[in-house]
Amino acid sequence: GAGVSQSPSNKVTEKGKDVELRCDPISGHTALYWYRQSLGQGLEFLIYFQGNSAPDKSGLPSDRFSAERTGGSVSTLTIQRTQQEDSAVYLCASSLIALNYGYTFGSGTRLTVV
Amino acid sequence: AQSVAQPEDQVNVAEGNPLTVKCTYSVSGNPYLFWYVQYPNRGLQFLLKYITGDNLVKGSYGFEAEFNKSQTSFHLKKPSALVSDSALYFCAVRDRDGANNLFFGTGTRLTVIP
């Protein structure tokens, strides 16, 4: 597609429920990243996919967080048993394999856990 | 380890005046450096990058940034601010020989006063 598409744009969920956030990267971008933006915070790296390589999960804050990328394209970030501190904007970005091209970000999913 | 510091949470400048948004970084090797801008309710947009070569980099919307290796800085500048420049600005760094993900600063909110 023309840009990075994320869905839903907003999600309100009850504490303890599971949520899935979707990212559809730019066609041809082999690298895909998930970041979290909390109020007053910078962007917190969560996970990185590059082609068929094993993902870099070093930024996932707990084992309640997981992500997958199917067919080297669409990615899903899953948060199990959501907590109020998970409330944030979740941003997805994609890039060409060479990082010096920089990222293209989606508009994000605003997650609110009540 | 990689890190980025944006020492000012908020910068206010009068329309027509020059603006500077500060960024310093820390990497073990040579850096790739980026600036992104986030307008209200929008995703992050790429502004400019330093990869190699000329230390003065020009980007979108009349912005520029100067890479200063001795001061490990990459300050964002614009000669004449516009009200429409009001947004949240993020500096980001990657070590060329390090992890593939970008490390972002906490952001600086720029307000241009008419």
CSV table of C-alpha atoms in Angstrom, one decimal:
chain,number,residue,atom,x,y,z
A,1,GLY,CA,0.0,0.0,0.0
A,2,ALA,CA,0.9,3.7,-0.1
A,3,GLY,CA,1.6,3.9,3.6
A,4,VAL,CA,1.8,1.9,6.8
A,5,SER,CA,-1.7,1.0,7.9
A,6,GLN,CA,-2.7,0.2,11.5
A,7,SER,CA,-6.0,-1.0,12.9
A,8,PRO,CA,-7.9,-0.3,14.9
A,9,SER,CA,-7.1,3.4,15.3
A,10,ASN,CA,-8.6,3.3,18.8
A,11,LYS,CA,-9.3,0.5,21.1
A,12,VAL,CA,-10.9,0.5,24.6
A,13,THR,CA,-10.7,-2.7,26.5
A,14,GLU,CA,-11.4,-3.9,30.0
A,15,LYS,CA,-8.5,-4.8,32.3
A,16,GLY,CA,-7.7,-8.5,31.9
A,17,LYS,CA,-8.9,-8.9,28.3
A,18,ASP,CA,-6.6,-9.8,25.4
A,19,VAL,CA,-6.2,-7.4,22.5
A,20,GLU,CA,-4.7,-7.7,19.0
A,21,LEU,CA,-3.3,-4.8,17.1
A,22,ARG,CA,-2.6,-5.0,13.4
A,23,CYS,CA,0.0,-3.4,11.1
A,24,ASP,CA,0.1,-3.6,7.4
A,25,PRO,CA,3.5,-2.3,6.2
A,26,ILE,CA,4.5,-0.7,2.9
A,27,SER,CA,4.8,-3.3,0.2
A,28,GLY,CA,8.4,-4.3,-0.3
A,29,HIS,CA,9.6,-3.1,3.1
A,30,THR,CA,11.3,-6.1,4.7
A,31,ALA,CA,11.8,-4.5,8.1
A,32,LEU,CA,8.9,-4.0,10.5
A,33,TYR,CA,9.0,-2.4,14.0
A,34,TRP,CA,6.6,-1.9,16.9
A,35,TYR,CA,7.0,1.0,19.3
A,36,ARG,CA,4.9,2.2,22.2
A,37,GLN,CA,4.4,5.9,23.0
A,38,SER,CA,3.1,6.6,26.5
A,39,LEU,CA,2.0,10.0,27.7
A,40,GLY,CA,5.0,12.1,28.5
A,41,GLN,CA,7.4,9.3,27.3
A,42,GLY,CA,9.5,8.9,24.3
A,43,LEU,CA,9.0,6.0,21.9
A,44,GLU,CA,9.8,2.7,23.5
A,45,PHE,CA,11.0,0.0,21.2
A,46,LEU,CA,9.1,-3.3,21.5
A,47,ILE,CA,10.0,-5.7,18.7
A,48,TYR,CA,11.7,-5.8,15.3
A,49,PHE,CA,11.2,-8.1,12.3
A,50,GLN,CA,13.6,-8.4,9.4
A,51,GLY,CA,12.8,-10.7,6.6
A,52,ASN,CA,12.8,-14.3,7.6
A,53,SER,CA,15.2,-13.8,10.5
A,54,ALA,CA,14.2,-14.4,14.1
A,55,PRO,CA,12.6,-11.2,15.5
A,56,ASP,CA,14.4,-9.0,18.0
A,57,LYS,CA,12.1,-9.2,21.0
A,58,SER,CA,14.4,-7.4,23.4
A,59,GLY,CA,12.0,-4.5,24.0
A,60,LEU,CA,8.9,-6.5,24.9
A,61,PRO,CA,8.1,-5.4,28.5
A,62,SER,CA,6.6,-8.7,29.7
A,63,ASP,CA,5.6,-12.1,28.5
A,64,ARG,CA,2.0,-10.8,28.1
A,65,PHE,CA,3.3,-9.2,24.9
A,66,SER,CA,3.9,-11.1,21.7
A,67,ALA,CA,4.0,-10.3,18.0
A,68,GLU,CA,4.0,-12.2,14.8
A,69,ARG,CA,4.5,-11.4,11.2
A,70,THR,CA,2.9,-13.6,8.7
A,71,GLY,CA,4.3,-14.1,5.2
A,72,GLY,CA,6.8,-11.3,5.7
A,73,SER,CA,4.0,-8.7,5.5
A,74,VAL,CA,1.2,-8.1,8.0
A,75,SER,CA,2.1,-8.1,11.7
A,76,THR,CA,-0.1,-8.6,14.8
A,77,LEU,CA,0.9,-7.4,18.2
A,78,THR,CA,-1.0,-9.2,20.9
A,79,ILE,CA,-1.3,-8.1,24.5
A,80,GLN,CA,-2.7,-10.7,26.9
A,81,ARG,CA,-4.5,-10.0,30.2
A,82,THR,CA,-4.2,-6.2,29.6
A,83,GLN,CA,-3.3,-3.9,32.5
A,84,GLN,CA,-4.0,-0.2,32.9
A,85,GLU,CA,-0.3,0.5,32.4
A,86,ASP,CA,-0.6,-0.9,28.9
A,87,SER,CA,-2.6,2.1,27.9
A,88,ALA,CA,-0.6,3.9,25.2
A,89,VAL,CA,-0.3,4.6,21.5
A,90,TYR,CA,1.2,1.6,19.7
A,91,LEU,CA,3.1,2.6,16.6
A,92,CYS,CA,4.2,0.4,13.8
A,93,ALA,CA,6.9,1.3,11.3
A,94,SER,CA,8.4,-0.3,8.3
A,95,SER,CA,11.6,0.3,6.3
A,96,LEU,CA,13.7,-1.0,3.5
A,97,ILE,CA,16.4,-3.4,4.6
A,98,ALA,CA,19.0,-0.7,4.9
A,99,LEU,CA,18.1,1.3,8.0
A,100,ASN,CA,19.7,4.5,6.6
A,101,TYR,CA,16.4,4.9,4.7
A,102,GLY,CA,14.7,5.6,8.0
A,103,TYR,CA,11.2,4.5,9.0
A,104,THR,CA,7.7,5.1,7.7
A,105,PHE,CA,5.3,5.1,10.6
A,106,GLY,CA,1.6,4.3,10.7
A,107,SER,CA,-0.8,6.5,12.5
A,108,GLY,CA,-0.9,4.2,15.5
A,109,THR,CA,-3.4,2.5,17.7
A,110,ARG,CA,-4.5,4.3,20.8
A,111,LEU,CA,-5.1,1.6,23.4
A,112,THR,CA,-7.1,2.5,26.6
A,113,VAL,CA,-7.4,-0.2,29.3
A,114,VAL,CA,-10.2,0.6,31.7
B,1,ALA,CA,24.5,1.2,24.5
B,2,GLN,CA,22.7,3.8,22.5
B,3,SER,CA,20.7,6.7,23.9
B,4,VAL,CA,19.3,10.1,22.9
B,5,ALA,CA,18.7,13.1,25.0
B,6,GLN,CA,16.4,15.9,24.2
B,7,PRO,CA,17.0,18.3,27.1
B,8,GLU,CA,14.0,20.5,26.5
B,9,ASP,CA,10.5,19.2,26.9
B,10,GLN,CA,9.0,22.4,25.6
B,11,VAL,CA,10.4,25.1,23.3
B,12,ASN,CA,8.4,28.3,22.6
B,13,VAL,CA,9.4,30.6,19.8
B,14,ALA,CA,7.8,33.6,18.1
B,15,GLU,CA,6.7,33.3,14.5
B,16,GLY,CA,9.4,34.5,12.1
B,17,ASN,CA,12.2,33.9,14.6
B,18,PRO,CA,14.8,31.2,14.2
B,19,LEU,CA,14.2,28.0,16.1
B,20,THR,CA,16.5,25.3,17.6
B,21,VAL,CA,15.5,22.0,19.0
B,22,LYS,CA,18.4,20.3,20.8
B,23,CYS,CA,19.5,16.7,20.6
B,24,THR,CA,22.6,14.9,21.9
B,25,TYR,CA,23.3,11.2,21.5
B,26,SER,CA,25.5,8.4,22.7
B,27,VAL,CA,26.6,5.5,20.6
B,28,SER,CA,29.6,3.2,20.8
B,29,GLY,CA,30.4,3.6,17.1
B,30,ASN,CA,29.4,6.0,14.3
B,31,PRO,CA,25.8,7.1,14.3
B,32,TYR,CA,22.9,7.3,11.9
B,33,LEU,CA,20.8,10.3,13.1
B,34,PHE,CA,17.2,11.2,12.4
B,35,TRP,CA,14.6,13.8,13.2
B,36,TYR,CA,10.9,13.0,13.1
B,37,VAL,CA,7.9,15.2,13.6
B,38,GLN,CA,4.5,14.3,15.1
B,39,TYR,CA,1.5,16.6,14.4
B,40,PRO,CA,-1.6,16.3,16.6
B,41,ASN,CA,-3.4,13.0,16.0
B,42,ARG,CA,-0.9,12.0,13.3
B,43,GLY,CA,1.8,9.4,13.0
B,44,LEU,CA,5.5,10.3,13.0
B,45,GLN,CA,6.8,11.8,9.8
B,46,PHE,CA,10.4,11.7,8.7
B,47,LEU,CA,12.1,15.1,8.5
B,48,LEU,CA,15.7,14.5,7.8
B,49,LYS,CA,18.7,12.2,8.4
B,50,TYR,CA,22.4,12.2,8.7
B,51,ILE,CA,24.2,9.2,7.4
B,52,THR,CA,27.5,10.4,6.1
B,53,GLY,CA,29.1,13.3,4.3
B,54,ASP,CA,28.3,16.9,4.8
B,55,ASN,CA,27.6,17.7,8.5
B,56,LEU,CA,24.7,20.1,7.6
B,57,VAL,CA,21.7,18.2,6.5
B,58,LYS,CA,18.6,19.8,4.9
B,59,GLY,CA,15.2,18.2,5.2
B,60,SER,CA,11.5,18.8,4.7
B,61,TYR,CA,9.6,22.0,5.4
B,62,GLY,CA,12.8,24.1,5.5
B,63,PHE,CA,14.3,22.3,8.5
B,64,GLU,CA,18.0,21.5,8.8
B,65,ALA,CA,20.3,19.9,11.3
B,66,GLU,CA,24.0,19.9,12.0
B,67,PHE,CA,25.9,16.9,13.0
B,68,ASN,CA,28.6,17.8,15.5
B,69,LYS,CA,30.8,14.8,16.3
B,70,SER,CA,32.9,16.4,19.0
B,71,GLN,CA,29.8,17.6,20.9
B,72,THR,CA,27.8,14.4,19.9
B,73,SER,CA,24.9,16.7,18.9
B,74,PHE,CA,22.4,16.9,16.1
B,75,HIS,CA,20.3,20.0,16.8
B,76,LEU,CA,17.4,20.7,14.6
B,77,LYS,CA,17.1,24.3,13.2
B,78,LYS,CA,14.9,26.5,11.0
B,79,PRO,CA,15.7,30.1,10.1
B,80,SER,CA,12.2,31.4,10.4
B,81,ALA,CA,9.5,29.5,12.4
B,82,LEU,CA,5.9,29.2,11.2
B,83,VAL,CA,2.9,28.6,13.4
B,84,SER,CA,2.3,25.4,11.4
B,85,ASP,CA,5.7,24.1,12.7
B,86,SER,CA,4.1,23.6,16.1
B,87,ALA,CA,4.3,19.9,16.8
B,88,LEU,CA,6.2,17.2,18.8
B,89,TYR,CA,9.8,16.6,17.5
B,90,PHE,CA,11.7,13.4,18.1
B,91,CYS,CA,15.4,12.8,17.6
B,92,ALA,CA,16.6,9.2,17.0
B,93,VAL,CA,19.9,7.4,16.7
B,94,ARG,CA,21.2,4.1,15.6
B,95,ASP,CA,24.7,2.8,15.9
B,96,ARG,CA,25.9,1.7,12.5
B,97,ASP,CA,27.4,-1.4,13.9
B,98,GLY,CA,24.8,-2.0,16.5
B,99,ALA,CA,21.2,-3.1,16.7
B,100,ASN,CA,18.9,-2.4,13.8
B,101,ASN,CA,16.3,-0.5,15.7
B,102,LEU,CA,16.3,3.3,16.2
B,103,PHE,CA,16.5,4.7,19.8
B,104,PHE,CA,14.3,7.8,20.2
B,105,GLY,CA,14.5,10.7,22.6
B,106,THR,CA,11.5,11.7,24.7
B,107,GLY,CA,10.5,14.4,22.3
B,108,THR,CA,10.3,18.2,22.4
B,109,ARG,CA,7.1,20.1,22.0
B,110,LEU,CA,7.6,23.1,19.8
B,111,THR,CA,5.1,25.9,20.0
B,112,VAL,CA,5.3,28.8,17.6
B,113,ILE,CA,3.5,31.8,18.9
B,114,PRO,CA,1.8,34.1,16.3
